[in-house]
Amino acid sequence: MTEAAADSAADSAPVLTVRDLRISFPGGESRVDAVRGVDLELRRGEVLALVGESGSGKSVTALAAMGLLPPDAQVAGRLLVGDRDVTRLGPAELRDMRGREIGMVFQEPTTALNPVLTVGDQIGEALTNHENLTAAQVRERTLELLEAVGIPEPAERMRAYPHQLSGGLCQRVVIAMAVACNPAVIIADEPTTALDVTVQAQIMRLLRELRDSRGTAILLITHNMGVVADLADRVAVMRDGVVVEVGTAEQVLTDPQHEYTTALLAAVPRLGSGSRAAATDEPAADRPPTVLHLQDVRVEYRTLGRPAVRAVDDVTLAVRRGEVVGLVGESGSGKSTIGRCALGLVPATAGHVTLLGVDQRRLRGSRGRRVRRGVGVVLQNPASALDPRMTVGDSIAEPMVIHRVGSRAERQQRVRRLLDDVRLPAAAADRYPHEMSGGQRQRVGLARALSLGPDLVIADEPTSALDVSVQETVLRLLTELQAVHGFGCLFISHDLAVVESVAHRVVVLLGGRIVEEGATQDVLHRPREDYTRLLISSVPVPDPVQQAARRAAADAVLRESARALAG
Amino acid sequence: MTRYVAGRLLQAVVVVLIVTVIVFALLHSLPGGPARAILGIDATPAQMADFNHQQGFDQPLVVQYLQYLGRLLHGDLGRSFALNQDVSAVVTQRLPKTLLLTGVSTLVAMAVAVPLGVWQAVRRNRAGDYVVTALTFLAYSTPAFFLAFLAILLFSQAIPLFPAQAPQADTLAGILAEPAALVLPVATGAVTAIASFSRYMRSSTLDNLAEDYVRTARAKGTVERRVIWRHVGRNSLTPVITMLGYHIPVLFGGALVTESIFNYPGMGLAFWNAAQVSDYPVLLGVVLVIATATVIGSLLADLLQALIDPRVRGAHR
Amino acid sequence: MTAVAQPPPVPEVPATVPAPRAASVLRRLVRHRLAAAGLVVVGLLVVFSFLGPLVHPADQSVTNLQEASLPPGSAGHLLGTDGVGHDVLGRLMIGGRTSLIIGIATGLLATVIGTVYGAVSGYFGGRVDAVMMRVVDAGIAIPALFLLLTAAAIIRPSVTSMVLILGFVSWLVPARLVRAEALSLRTRDYVAAVRAVGGSGTRIILRHIVPNTVGTITVNATFQVADAILLIAYVSFLGLGVPPPATDWGGMLSDGVTNIYSGAWWLIFPPGLAIVLVVCAFNLIGDGLRDAFEIRRSR
Amino acid sequence: ACGGGAGQQAGTGGGAPVEGGTASFAQPAGSTPNWILPLGVPGRTASFNQSIRDALWPPVLSYTAESGKLGLDVKGSLATAAPAWSADGRTATITLGGQSWSDGKPVTSRDVEFWFNLIKANTSGWTSYVKGNFPDNVTAFTTVDDKSFSMTFDQAYNQQWAEANQISLMYAMPQHAWDKDSDAGPVGDLDRDPAGAQRVWTYLTGQASSLDTYATNPLWKVVDGPFTLDAFSTTGRVTLKKNPAYTGPDAAHLDTVDLLPFTSEDAAFNAVLAGDVDYGYLPIASLAQKPRVEGLKYRVQNWDGWAINFAPYNFNDATAGPLFRQDYVRQAIQRSVDQDGISKVIWKGTAVPTYGPVPQQPAGDSLSDAQKTNLYPFDTAAAQAQLTGHGWQPGADGIVVCARPGTGADQCGDGIAAGTRLQFEMYSQSGSSETDAMMQELQSSLAKAGIAMTIRTAPLNTVLADTKPCAPGAACGWQASFFGARGAWYLNPYPLTDRQFSTPGTGNFGSYSNPETDSLELAARVSNDPSAMQAVSRQLATDLPGMWLPEPVYQVSAIKQDLQGVSQDPQAVIHPQRWYRTK
Ligand SMILES: Nc1ncnc2c1ncn2[C@@H]1O[C@H](COP(=O)(O)OP(=O)(O)OP(=O)(O)O)[C@@H](O)[C@H]1O
Ligand SMILES: Nc1ncnc2c1ncn2[C@@H]1O[C@H](COP(=O)(O)OP(=O)(O)OP(=O)(O)O)[C@@H](O)[C@H]1O
Ligand SMILES: [Mg+2]
Ligand SMILES: [Mg+2]
């Protein structure tokens, strides 16, 4: 984004204007005032980032602009798309506006697509909703769109169903639908949360191109400050249903005015801000025992009618007591599969897994149960990792119940201590998972993993759903506990900055194979492999100036590797 | 896919085999056996013994079962002593009639219930939804035999719109030549099915309306009607279709009532009459046919579902 | 078994079953106006059937041919008398007992058997599931009518035997429903988490799988009750009901229907109405439960 | 006779008879004809089969009640008159009339001999066979000439019995067309040697097993009755066409008679209400619709059956047997049966109270005066008095308990211990609301007399299968049994009931045994004196071998007013050749 472009944008009339927007959900006894007087303006060719705390009303504001709020929402204020007030449009006019003047990229790409229609059909529909086209024209335009959003082999992908595509591909399909009719405004709600850094970088590139080539105005909702720095011209910070600060990206990110903004930015982990040292120098005999050992492990998923997916290929990996091993790699590279395989939830097709010194295959029956006592688990998705019908307290206590540890009272006491450890109120013990936010749930998962004082913790993306500020707290906790109890930990994450801050050693995964492995500072600061370098360079930093430079560097890496591949 | 279908067929055979075992065992644990019922109270003990010997009922049960299976493999369903006909003849005579009646009423039920359920879901908790809900509950809770009587009283006798008898022809063409006579039996069969199908449809439409993809479709500016039918409707059909497969035995039970009241001798009635006189071969044959139809029905339902839902296509294990 | 052969889906149950506290389920159920109406109707019918005879004693073992087929409003017979002189109102009461007991007991029996069977089958999956589900398939494939007929010929009809027979016919559907949910629940991460720390299969089934199908189970149970009451109506229509002088609403209705041409409408509509009421009421409760368990809407 | 059975020629709407035309007849619900041969085989003897068979091949001696009494119907018989008996009463000579087969050949005594030979060689396959009876009791069959034959019996029997129950089983079959053992095989005298007769039997019964060929099989085209078979569907639609070659005295008036199948009584009644059948019936529960049906130009008439109805007691049952064996107990039970009330209210006037072993209607020579009235009229007080007079005392629940055991005149009787409750279980067929109502009424009135009757129901077939004789003192599984909702026992024209009530009778399920009854039954079989049969009637009406119960009519018919000539034969067969249309 250049200064010139920003200037010209400031001149033109706003394409999206929000004036004193108030949204509330009456919902019986528990009225929620989600948005309490928001003013925003978005001009042609401009990217406005909407950041802020979870639950502050970002998505609701976006939905209001689309006229897609649930019927029970009460909306007051003015919401102009062009010069038409969305809140006063009838159904037919709304329909006419959607897609043509304003498009939306939804947060969860996989559920945003209709599972029973092909990708081509769904994009085609976006076109035919507003234009009279022949079938051939639709096909042609769909192909163009798929190419434009950077989907390889578009002709084939057109006939695919959503479940046959990866999350990143789905996200691009959703973007293709949003831009199909060339709307003046695109609202992108967390378009990259589910994606790893390389795909994230691709999506951002795509949005930037759209803005540049078509002058599309973009309202970008995200919690990733790196993304903000990379893409946004201006930033609005929301908290509790109001905008607490607005300004150019540079100004807000480098010189925040509001204290909330300051706190937010302070909590952002930055890659290269220092890492823990790996305990590698001690002689072999003194080394602490291995708590997890994978030897030439291969994992294949079998699906009838299709060739088996080799998710993990010849992976050898060891975690020792007192050591945190970070496992990084792009989405789908097999990180979670390794974790699951280590736990015996997925059988290894080949190779050996040794858990706390016992061969995985001998972990059946009561003996297996005894060994498993020493294992703590945090699974990737906090929403599904807790039984929705158990209170948080029961969930945390369950490993103790299974292994008959302590009396009822003792268990309750321990639960309270654990909750306190993860900075949750003791009262949370009586709540059900759905009564907690994603971040809170994730912390419950962590508390459960630690409840038996494990020797080995396998943590799969334990902080992905957290605000940066909460994330910071949790990471500190993990480091502290680990220092005290000295458990070994396999820490799976796609956030390199996070890994840098907790891991002693890092393992980089690509397509199920280990491409690089070593002490954290070596791997993340002096990467030997192109792929690692690409990963690191794709991580956006929350500073627009720095980020512009990094982007140029990353593009160079990309070009280089492309050339290497071609050559 | 072929392998999947082959596997399913194999399982189907297993299921049918289990069915024959269960049915055979149950039938032969009936007290008394069929001799008295078939021969009448005038029958002498000698005649009954003779009959039992001829039918092989004096053999051990296992032997009888194996003999039965052996004949079954040759396509021989046995002979009905009460009807003096081969069971296969009884089945070929009556199955098409029952299939026609139940098939048409199921189609009618689907044609009404699917749009009705969707309509209700869209208008959830509004007056229209409540009225239809009340009506469907009423229909659901009215036993078919009562409904059939009411239909005849109202639409055949009070207001003579339709005949009280189903078509009496023996051929399908002959039956179809009297569409007016089909109205009441088809309607009786359809009403209960409409009641339950529309509840399923409403329910699954409600679930799907809450899905994110609906919002996406709307965000594209898709016409509401299209959102409902193309996006929601198709996704919501799956449970109804799955249910259809398992609906066949239920239909068959209903067929008994309609057949008996509308004078339409089909499978349901053949079964009932056979049960009255313990006509084992017919009972076994009919149950076998129904079981086979159910198994095939659920297989077809699965295939249909795979046709509608691509996720299912890949998920076979 | 394959993932494709999904069983008949749950009537009226959301795909994701959230877990509100029992008390709040009840509160929501009561607040759900139609469901509350259903609860009230069921309550009234229970009171009518079980306490009614205290208010309106009518000996149902004594016939009186002189007073047969009296129309409603005749002295001492608010709803008239039937073909042998029984007071129809009194008969409705004792019939209601049978219907309600059979309906509720059958619903419970079928639900318990079906839930345990389905949860075990779904949790273990694979070969265990294949075998267990083939049995269910076979059960579903045998017309219930056949089972009822043979059972009626083998077992002496009584309230207990009816419950057993109907329960035996009815557990198949809940088994399929629960199994389908269990199949997907067992792949949930929270189950994986319990397995990973050494939780046993029994624990997972009882503490994690079964509770999470509670929406399906309760809703289906209400339908089972309604269906059982209807099923005894059919059974009585086929002449296989409880033996006289005991009766049930279904039996009264099917008896009444044979009198449809005799003008004795009071033999048809009271039991007919009772059946409609009780079936609708249980369906409404089921509908209400669906809503009460549904978090997406109630939030 | 209350409007039933005999001589129902009457009926309104007289009008001038017209020849030709068609009539449709509703067959009994759920029954479809399934046998054609005049050789009865087990399980194929239903009256609807017999109606068709007799229309195609009239029996040698036919019985109807057209005269008001069940008696020989010469017009419908092949014989020209009742048999002539020899002086010793053992040889009967029968002369055939001038009928000829539809292919022109005359009907001769050879044709009857053909039938006789087949039966004789295949007694085990013949349904009417009872050891010692026909044909075992025929020592010689002699062809006198083309038109007459004689049979010599092994002893002098009651001639009525011999004619009505034995000779009436005989038919003439076209020997010249049927006496072969394969389709293509030559027609010869195969029947004259037993092996050949068996082959012919096998062939003919085999042919009769293909229902779908009934209307086309050339065998069945050779008939000597007033009708030919025009169409026969396996679902039960039968069309009879007037036989143009018929030469006898009983030619059909109508051109066509359609026998229609119905799946249920209600379906058949709906057809009546729609005017779709000329001769249908009303379900008993719908009798209130009689005026409406009459408004549709039908006349509504009861069709009585030549049948008796009773619930047998199981005298051998370990618990109830000793009770039933007491005469006074049976009498008290019978006194508690309100037959009039049950007939009038529950059966809506369509059942006839039964007091003994001879069908009450149409009254004939066999009916004793004793059986004409109810020897044990409904009186629960008298019943209870009888019980208390024998040492029973009502308990707290009103059911009597034996207080004075012993065998004295005022004591409970043999095998009854003190404290025994007077109770038994009635095993009753399910599926009939009239029966259910009747059982409730019985239970209620028996309770008033102090007798507890519990009811257990099962499908008819189960009841029939379970109701079988058992060894004395065994737990038999049944104590009293009822299976007569549609008429239990249809009797032969000569109403001898030795099968039901004589000690060795094969239909004596309850093991009733009374030497006096046995000798009276025997006498009724051999003595020509009508008083012999009356003695049986009196004896069983008094001795109560079972609980006498009202006999439901065969059906309540609705006959179009312009269809005349209909006699509702108590044997439940129709004679459609005598029906005619009026203008
Ligand atoms: N349908 C609804 N009914 C009631 N309250 C709602 C509804 N939708 C959203 N809310 C509430 O409105 C507030 C704003 O929600 P919104 O989804 O806009 O948050 P957000 O800023 O997008 O958060 P996140 O970063 O977690 O996506 C929240 O407190 C949420 O609980
Ligand atoms: N149950 C399954 N059946 C078939 N394929 C699977 C299954 N689970 C995972 N896969 C495939 O295995 C590969 C590795 O998946 P895995 O979940 O381990 O990736 P990941 O590195 O954890 O990705 P993410 O960062 O998105 O969590 C992917 O290609 C995925 O599509
Ligand atoms: Mg949001
Ligand atoms: Mg993962």
PDB file of C-alpha atoms and ligand atoms in Angstrom, chain A residues 332 334-337 380 460-461 492, ligand 4:
ATOM      1  CA  GLY A 332      -1.773 -31.023   7.090  1.00  0.00           C
ATOM      2  CA  GLY A 334       1.053 -34.528  10.008  1.00  0.00           C
ATOM      3  CA  LYS A 335       1.695 -32.788  13.307  1.00  0.00           C
ATOM      4  CA  SER A 336      -1.506 -33.858  15.015  1.00  0.00           C
ATOM      5  CA  THR A 337      -1.172 -37.313  13.553  1.00  0.00           C
ATOM      6  CA  GLN A 380      -6.041 -29.601  19.112  1.00  0.00           C
ATOM      7  CA  ASP A 460      -1.563 -29.975  20.240  1.00  0.00           C
ATOM      8  CA  GLU A 461      -2.013 -26.272  19.470  1.00  0.00           C
ATOM      9  CA  ILE A 492       2.613 -28.879  18.502  1.00  0.00           C
TER      10      ILE A 492
HETATM   11 MG    MG E   4      -3.395 -30.558  13.736  1.00  0.00          MG
END
